[in-house]
mmCIF file of C-alpha atoms in Angstrom:
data_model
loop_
_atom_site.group_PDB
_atom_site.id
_atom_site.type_symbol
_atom_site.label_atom_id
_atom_site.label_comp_id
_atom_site.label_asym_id
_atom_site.label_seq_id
_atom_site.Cartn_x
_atom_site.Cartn_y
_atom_site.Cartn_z
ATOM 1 C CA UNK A 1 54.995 -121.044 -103.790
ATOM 2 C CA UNK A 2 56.342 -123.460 -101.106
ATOM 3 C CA UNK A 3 53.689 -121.791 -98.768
ATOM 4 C CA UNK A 4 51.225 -122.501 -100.901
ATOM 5 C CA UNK A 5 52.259 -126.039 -101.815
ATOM 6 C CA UNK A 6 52.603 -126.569 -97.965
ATOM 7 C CA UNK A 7 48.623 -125.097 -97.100
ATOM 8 C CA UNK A 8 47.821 -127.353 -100.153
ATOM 9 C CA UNK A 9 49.453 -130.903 -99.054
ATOM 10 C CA UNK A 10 49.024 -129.931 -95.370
ATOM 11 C CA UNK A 11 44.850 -128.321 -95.066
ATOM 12 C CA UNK A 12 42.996 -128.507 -98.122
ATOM 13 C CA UNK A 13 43.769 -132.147 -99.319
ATOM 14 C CA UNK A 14 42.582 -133.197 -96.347
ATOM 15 C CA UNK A 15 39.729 -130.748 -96.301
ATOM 16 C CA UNK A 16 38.454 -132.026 -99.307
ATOM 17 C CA UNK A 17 39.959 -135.458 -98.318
ATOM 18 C CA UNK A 18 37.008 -135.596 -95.517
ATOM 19 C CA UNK A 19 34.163 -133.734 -97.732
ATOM 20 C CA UNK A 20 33.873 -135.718 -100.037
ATOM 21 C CA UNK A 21 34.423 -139.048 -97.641
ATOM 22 C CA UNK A 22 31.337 -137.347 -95.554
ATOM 23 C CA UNK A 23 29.456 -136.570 -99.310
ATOM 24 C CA UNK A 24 29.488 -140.524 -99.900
ATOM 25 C CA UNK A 25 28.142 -141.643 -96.540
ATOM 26 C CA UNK A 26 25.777 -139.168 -96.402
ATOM 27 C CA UNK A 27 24.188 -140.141 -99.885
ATOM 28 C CA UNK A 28 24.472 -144.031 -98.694
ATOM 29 C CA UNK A 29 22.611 -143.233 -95.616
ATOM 30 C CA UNK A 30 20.082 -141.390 -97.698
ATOM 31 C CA UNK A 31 19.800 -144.636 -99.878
ATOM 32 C CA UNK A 32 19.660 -147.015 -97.526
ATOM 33 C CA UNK A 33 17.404 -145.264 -94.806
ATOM 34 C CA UNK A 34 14.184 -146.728 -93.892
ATOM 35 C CA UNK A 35 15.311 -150.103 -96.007
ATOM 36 C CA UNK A 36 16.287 -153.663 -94.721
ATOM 37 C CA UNK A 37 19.985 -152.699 -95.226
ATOM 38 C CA UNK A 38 20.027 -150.308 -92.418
ATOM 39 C CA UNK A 39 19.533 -153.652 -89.995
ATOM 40 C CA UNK A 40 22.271 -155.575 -91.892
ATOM 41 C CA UNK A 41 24.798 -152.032 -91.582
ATOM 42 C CA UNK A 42 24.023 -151.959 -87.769
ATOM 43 C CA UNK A 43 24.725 -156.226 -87.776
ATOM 44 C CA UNK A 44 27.808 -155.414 -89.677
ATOM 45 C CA UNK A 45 28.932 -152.835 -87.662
ATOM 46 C CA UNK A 46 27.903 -155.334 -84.588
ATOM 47 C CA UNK A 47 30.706 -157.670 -85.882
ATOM 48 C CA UNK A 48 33.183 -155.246 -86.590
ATOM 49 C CA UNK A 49 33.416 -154.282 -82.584
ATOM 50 C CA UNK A 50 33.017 -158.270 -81.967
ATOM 51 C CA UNK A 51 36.490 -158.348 -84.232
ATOM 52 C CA UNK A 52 38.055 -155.472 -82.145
ATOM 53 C CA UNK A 53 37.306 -156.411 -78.705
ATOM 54 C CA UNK A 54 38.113 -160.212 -79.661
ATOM 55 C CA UNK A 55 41.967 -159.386 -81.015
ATOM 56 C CA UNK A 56 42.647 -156.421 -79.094
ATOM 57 C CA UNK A 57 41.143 -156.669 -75.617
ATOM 58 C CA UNK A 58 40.491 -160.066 -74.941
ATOM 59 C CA UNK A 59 43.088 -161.977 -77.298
ATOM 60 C CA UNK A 60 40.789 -164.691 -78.038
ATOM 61 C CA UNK A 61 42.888 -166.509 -80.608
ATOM 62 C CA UNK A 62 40.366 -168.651 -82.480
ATOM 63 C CA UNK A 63 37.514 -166.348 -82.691
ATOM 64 C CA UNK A 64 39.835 -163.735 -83.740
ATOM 65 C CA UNK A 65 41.305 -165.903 -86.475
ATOM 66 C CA UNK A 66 37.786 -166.750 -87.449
ATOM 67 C CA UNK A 67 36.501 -162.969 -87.794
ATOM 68 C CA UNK A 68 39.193 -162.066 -89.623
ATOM 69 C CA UNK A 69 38.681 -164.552 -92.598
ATOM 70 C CA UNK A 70 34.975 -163.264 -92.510
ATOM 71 C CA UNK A 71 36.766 -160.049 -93.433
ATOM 72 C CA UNK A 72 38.840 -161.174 -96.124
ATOM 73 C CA UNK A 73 35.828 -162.606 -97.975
ATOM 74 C CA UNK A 74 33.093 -159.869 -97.002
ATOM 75 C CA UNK A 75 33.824 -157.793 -100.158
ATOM 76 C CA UNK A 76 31.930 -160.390 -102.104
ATOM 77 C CA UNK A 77 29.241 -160.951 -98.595
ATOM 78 C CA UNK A 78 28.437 -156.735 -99.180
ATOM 79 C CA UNK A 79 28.290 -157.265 -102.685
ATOM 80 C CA UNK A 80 25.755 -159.866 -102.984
ATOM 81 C CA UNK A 81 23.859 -158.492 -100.318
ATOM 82 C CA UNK A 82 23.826 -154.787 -101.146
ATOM 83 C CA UNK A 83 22.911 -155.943 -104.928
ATOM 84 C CA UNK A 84 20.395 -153.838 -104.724
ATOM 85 C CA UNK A 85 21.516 -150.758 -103.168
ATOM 86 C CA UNK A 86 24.757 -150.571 -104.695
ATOM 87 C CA UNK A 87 22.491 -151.381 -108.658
ATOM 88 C CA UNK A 88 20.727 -147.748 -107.232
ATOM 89 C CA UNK A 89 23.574 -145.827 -106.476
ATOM 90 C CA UNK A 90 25.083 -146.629 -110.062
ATOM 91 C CA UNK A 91 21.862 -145.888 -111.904
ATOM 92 C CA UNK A 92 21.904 -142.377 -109.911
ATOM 93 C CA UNK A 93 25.404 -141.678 -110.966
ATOM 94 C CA UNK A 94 24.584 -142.563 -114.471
ATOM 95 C CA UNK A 95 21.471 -140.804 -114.558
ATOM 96 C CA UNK A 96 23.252 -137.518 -113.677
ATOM 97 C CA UNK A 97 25.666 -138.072 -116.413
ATOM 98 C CA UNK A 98 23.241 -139.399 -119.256
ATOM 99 C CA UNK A 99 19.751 -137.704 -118.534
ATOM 100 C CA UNK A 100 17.141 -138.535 -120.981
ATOM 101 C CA UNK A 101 14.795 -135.412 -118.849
ATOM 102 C CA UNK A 102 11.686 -136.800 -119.566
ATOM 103 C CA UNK A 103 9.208 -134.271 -119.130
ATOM 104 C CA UNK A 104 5.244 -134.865 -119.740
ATOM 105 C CA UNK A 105 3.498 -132.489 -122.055
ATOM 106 C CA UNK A 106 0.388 -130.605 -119.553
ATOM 107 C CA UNK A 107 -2.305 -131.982 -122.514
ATOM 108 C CA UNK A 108 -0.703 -135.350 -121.634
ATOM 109 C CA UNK A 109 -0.917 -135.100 -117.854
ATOM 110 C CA UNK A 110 -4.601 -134.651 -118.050
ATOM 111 C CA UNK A 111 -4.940 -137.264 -119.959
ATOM 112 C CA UNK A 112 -3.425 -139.744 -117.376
ATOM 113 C CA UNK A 113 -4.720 -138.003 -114.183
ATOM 114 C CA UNK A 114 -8.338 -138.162 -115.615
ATOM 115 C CA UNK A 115 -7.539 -141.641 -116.774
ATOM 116 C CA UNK A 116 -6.223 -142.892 -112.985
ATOM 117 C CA UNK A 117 -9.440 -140.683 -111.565
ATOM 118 C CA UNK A 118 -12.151 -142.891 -113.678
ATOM 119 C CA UNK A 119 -10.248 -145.987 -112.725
ATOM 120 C CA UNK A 120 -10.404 -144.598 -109.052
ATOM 121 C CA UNK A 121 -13.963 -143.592 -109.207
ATOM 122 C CA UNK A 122 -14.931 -146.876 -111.068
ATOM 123 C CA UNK A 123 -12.888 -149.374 -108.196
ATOM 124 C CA UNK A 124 -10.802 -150.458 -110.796
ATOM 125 C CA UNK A 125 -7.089 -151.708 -110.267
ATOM 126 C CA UNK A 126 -4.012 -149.505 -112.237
ATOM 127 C CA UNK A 127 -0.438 -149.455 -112.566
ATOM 128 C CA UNK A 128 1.218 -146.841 -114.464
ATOM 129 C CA UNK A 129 5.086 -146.096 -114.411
ATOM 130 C CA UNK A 130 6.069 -142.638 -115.668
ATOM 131 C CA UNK A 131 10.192 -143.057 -116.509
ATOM 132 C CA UNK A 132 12.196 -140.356 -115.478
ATOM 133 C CA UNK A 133 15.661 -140.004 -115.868
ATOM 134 C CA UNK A 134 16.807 -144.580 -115.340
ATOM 135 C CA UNK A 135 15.936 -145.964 -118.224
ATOM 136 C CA UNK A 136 13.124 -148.611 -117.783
ATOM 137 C CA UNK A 137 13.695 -150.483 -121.047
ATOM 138 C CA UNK A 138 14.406 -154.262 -119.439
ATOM 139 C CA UNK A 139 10.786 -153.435 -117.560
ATOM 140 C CA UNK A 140 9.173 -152.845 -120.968
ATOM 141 C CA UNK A 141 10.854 -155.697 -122.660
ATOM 142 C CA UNK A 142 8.659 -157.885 -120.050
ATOM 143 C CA UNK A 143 5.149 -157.107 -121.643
ATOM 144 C CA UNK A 144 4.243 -155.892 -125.004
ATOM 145 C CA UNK A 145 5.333 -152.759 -127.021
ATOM 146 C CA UNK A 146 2.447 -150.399 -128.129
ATOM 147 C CA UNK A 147 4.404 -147.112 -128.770
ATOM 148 C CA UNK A 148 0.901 -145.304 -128.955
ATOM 149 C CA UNK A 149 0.117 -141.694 -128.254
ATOM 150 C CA UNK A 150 -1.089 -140.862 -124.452
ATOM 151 C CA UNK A 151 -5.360 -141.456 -124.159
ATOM 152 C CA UNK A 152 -7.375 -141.584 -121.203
ATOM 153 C CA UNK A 153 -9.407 -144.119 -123.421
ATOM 154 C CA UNK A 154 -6.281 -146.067 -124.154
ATOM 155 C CA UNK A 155 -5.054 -146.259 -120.685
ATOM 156 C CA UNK A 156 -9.107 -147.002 -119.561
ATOM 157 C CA UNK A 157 -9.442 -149.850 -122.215
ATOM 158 C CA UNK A 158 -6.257 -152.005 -120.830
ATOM 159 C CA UNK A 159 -7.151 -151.768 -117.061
ATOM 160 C CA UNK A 160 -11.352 -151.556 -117.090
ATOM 161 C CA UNK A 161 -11.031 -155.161 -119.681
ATOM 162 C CA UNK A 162 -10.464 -157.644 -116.616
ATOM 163 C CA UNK A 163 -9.988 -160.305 -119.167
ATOM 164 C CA UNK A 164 -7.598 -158.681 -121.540
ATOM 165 C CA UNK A 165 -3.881 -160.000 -120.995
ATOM 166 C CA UNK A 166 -2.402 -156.223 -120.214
ATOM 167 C CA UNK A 167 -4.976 -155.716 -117.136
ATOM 168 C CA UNK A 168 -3.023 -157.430 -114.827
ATOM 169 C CA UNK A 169 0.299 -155.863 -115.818
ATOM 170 C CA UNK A 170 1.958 -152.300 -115.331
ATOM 171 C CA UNK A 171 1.793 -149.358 -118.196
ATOM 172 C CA UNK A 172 5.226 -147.576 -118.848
ATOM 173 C CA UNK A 173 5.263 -143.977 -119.973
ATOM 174 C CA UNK A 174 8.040 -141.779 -121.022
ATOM 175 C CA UNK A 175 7.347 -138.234 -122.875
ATOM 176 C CA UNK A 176 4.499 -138.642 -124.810
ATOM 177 C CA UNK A 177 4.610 -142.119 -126.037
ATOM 178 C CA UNK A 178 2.656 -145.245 -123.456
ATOM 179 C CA UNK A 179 5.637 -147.205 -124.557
ATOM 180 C CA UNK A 180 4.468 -150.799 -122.968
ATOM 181 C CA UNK A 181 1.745 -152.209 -121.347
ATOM 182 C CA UNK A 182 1.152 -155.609 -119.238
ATOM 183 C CA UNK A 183 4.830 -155.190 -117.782
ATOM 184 C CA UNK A 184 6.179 -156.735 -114.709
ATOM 185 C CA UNK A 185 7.316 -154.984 -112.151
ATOM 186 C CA UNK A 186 10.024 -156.097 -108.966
ATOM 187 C CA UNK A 187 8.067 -156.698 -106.096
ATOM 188 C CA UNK A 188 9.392 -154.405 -103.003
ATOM 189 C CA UNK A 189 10.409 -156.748 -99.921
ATOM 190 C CA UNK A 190 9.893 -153.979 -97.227
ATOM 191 C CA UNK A 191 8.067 -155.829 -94.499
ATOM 192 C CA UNK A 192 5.985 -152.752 -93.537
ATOM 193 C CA UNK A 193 4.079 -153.397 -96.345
ATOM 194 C CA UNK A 194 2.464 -156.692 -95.757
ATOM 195 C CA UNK A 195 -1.269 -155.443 -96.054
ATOM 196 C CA UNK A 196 -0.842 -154.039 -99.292
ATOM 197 C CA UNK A 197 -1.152 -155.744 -102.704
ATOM 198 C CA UNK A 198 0.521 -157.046 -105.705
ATOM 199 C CA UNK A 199 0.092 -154.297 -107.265
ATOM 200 C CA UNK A 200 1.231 -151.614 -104.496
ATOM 201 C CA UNK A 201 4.413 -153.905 -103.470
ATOM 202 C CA UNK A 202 5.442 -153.620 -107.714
ATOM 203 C CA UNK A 203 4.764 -149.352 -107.560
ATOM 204 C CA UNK A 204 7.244 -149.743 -104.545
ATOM 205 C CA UNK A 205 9.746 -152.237 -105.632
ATOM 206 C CA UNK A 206 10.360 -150.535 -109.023
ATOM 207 C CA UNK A 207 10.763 -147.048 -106.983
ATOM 208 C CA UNK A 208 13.248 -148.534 -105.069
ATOM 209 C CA UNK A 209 15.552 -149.270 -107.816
ATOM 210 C CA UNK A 210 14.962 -146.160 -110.275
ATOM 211 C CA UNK A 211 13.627 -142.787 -110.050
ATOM 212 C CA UNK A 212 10.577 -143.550 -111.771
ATOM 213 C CA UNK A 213 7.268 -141.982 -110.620
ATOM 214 C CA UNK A 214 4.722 -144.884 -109.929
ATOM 215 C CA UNK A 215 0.594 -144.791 -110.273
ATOM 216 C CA UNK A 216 -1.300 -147.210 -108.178
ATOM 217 C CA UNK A 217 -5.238 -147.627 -107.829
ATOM 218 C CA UNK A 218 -6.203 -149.975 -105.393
ATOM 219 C CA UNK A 219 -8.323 -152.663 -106.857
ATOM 220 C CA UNK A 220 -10.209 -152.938 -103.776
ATOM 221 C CA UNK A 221 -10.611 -149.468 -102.398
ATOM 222 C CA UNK A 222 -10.619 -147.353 -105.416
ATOM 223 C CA UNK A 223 -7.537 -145.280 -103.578
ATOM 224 C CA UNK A 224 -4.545 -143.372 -105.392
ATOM 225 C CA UNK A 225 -1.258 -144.061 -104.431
ATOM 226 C CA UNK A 226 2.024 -142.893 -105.911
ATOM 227 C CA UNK A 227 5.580 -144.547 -105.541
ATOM 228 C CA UNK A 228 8.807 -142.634 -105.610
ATOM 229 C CA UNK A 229 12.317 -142.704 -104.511
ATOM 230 C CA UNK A 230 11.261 -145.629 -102.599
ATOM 231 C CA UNK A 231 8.148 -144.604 -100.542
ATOM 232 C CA UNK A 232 4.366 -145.088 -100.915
ATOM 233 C CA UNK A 233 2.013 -141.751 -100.622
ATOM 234 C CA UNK A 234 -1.256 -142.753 -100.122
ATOM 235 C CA UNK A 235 -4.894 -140.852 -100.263
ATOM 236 C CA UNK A 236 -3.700 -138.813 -103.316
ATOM 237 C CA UNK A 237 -6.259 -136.340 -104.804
ATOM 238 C CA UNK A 238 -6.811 -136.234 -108.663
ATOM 239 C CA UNK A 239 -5.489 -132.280 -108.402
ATOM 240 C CA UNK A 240 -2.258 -133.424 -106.052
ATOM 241 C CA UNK A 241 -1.329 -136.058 -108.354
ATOM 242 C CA UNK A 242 -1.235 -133.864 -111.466
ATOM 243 C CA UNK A 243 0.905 -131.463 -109.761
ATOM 244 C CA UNK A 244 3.492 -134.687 -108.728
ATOM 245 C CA UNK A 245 3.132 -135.240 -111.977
ATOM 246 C CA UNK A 246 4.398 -131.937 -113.609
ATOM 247 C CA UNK A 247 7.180 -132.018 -111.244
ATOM 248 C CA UNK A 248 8.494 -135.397 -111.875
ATOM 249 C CA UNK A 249 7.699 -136.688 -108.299
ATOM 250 C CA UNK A 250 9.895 -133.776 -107.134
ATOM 251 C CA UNK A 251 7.490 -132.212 -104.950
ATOM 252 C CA UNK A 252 7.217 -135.447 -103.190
ATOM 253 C CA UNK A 253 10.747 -134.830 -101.529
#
């Protein structure tokens, strides 16, 4: 027993001391690759060596004394900063432990991919936001509640009206219900996507912050786009995008 007690305290609590240390960074990195907050890890990281070689190499008093009460208060800095991020990473947890597993009927699917292809073919502007597993209830409670069954002619009579109140807006489907229409979405601040529009910068921005799988067609090109996990895939064929569809975006990874 002591020999096992000793290979216990000694080895494996440090073993699994380091996984799951390693398991966290590696899912931040995941989070935040390819996002502003990469730049603001590196500028942190910048400081932190600024602190070292201040206090321990050079002994420069005042700058010393200065970086270290940036320290004391940068729990509340990273927490106001990595708002965002840190929202994600709790909606992720919480997902895994609460899953509503939406899952999209086939008759359904064909419904919205032949919906999203007349809109494509016609050069008319969609949104649609299919919820997966994060909740999108305070994005619904932003336009108005239909609760109607899935229809292509539905889905074609709020985005082909230009001057109906819901055109502008984003559609948000779980299972088989359009649950809300003319919702707003957050608007993605990646600067790589200057060119793009309204519309393509909401599909982002709400993939950024759930796991939702997000329809775009480009007002002015006709184009189909889909958002997830916090990328844009453009040029997206009416038979590709009912196959991300049926696989919750998953195919996308």
């Amino acid at each position: 027993m002591r020999a096992m007690s000793y290979i216990y305290n000694v080895y494996i609590v440090n073993i699994l001391d380091i996984l799951i240390l390693a398991l966290i960074f590696y899912r931040l990195i995941l989070i935040i690759k390819g996002t502003r907050a990469i730049q603001i890890v590196i500028g942190i990281l910048f400081i932190l060596g600024l602190t070292i070689v201040a206090r321990d190499v050079f002994h420069l008093k005042a700058l010393s004394w200065l970086l270290e009460n940036f320290w004391l208060a940068a729990v509340i800095i990273f927490a106001v900063i990595f708002q965002n991020e840190i929202r994600n990473v709790l909606a992720q947890i919480g997902s895994q432990l609460w899953s509503s597993k939406s899952k999209i009927e086939d008759s359904y699917v064909t419904e919205i991919v032949e919906a999203v292809e007349d809109l494509s073919k016609s050069i008319m502007g969609g949104l649609i936001a299919l919820e997966n597993e994060v909740g999108l209830k305070n994005f619904m409670e932003t336009g108005i509640v239909l609760d109607a069954n899935i229809s292509k002619e539905l889905l074609l009579s709020i985005f082909k009206n230009k001057s109906a109140p819901l055109h502008d807006g984003a559609v948000v489907i779980f299972n088989r219900k359009i649950m809300a229409a003319g919702c707003l979405l957050p608007l993605s601040h990646e600067t790589n996507f200057k060119l793009f529009g309204t519309r393509h910068r909401a599909a982002l921005g709400l993939s950024e912050v759930t796991d939702a799988l997000v329809i775009v067609v480009s007002e002015e090109t006709g184009k189909i786009s889909v958002a997830y996990n916090g990328k844009l895939h453009g040029n997206v064929s009416a038979s590709r995008l009912k196959e991300i569809i049926k696989s919750n975006g998953k195919v996308l990874k």
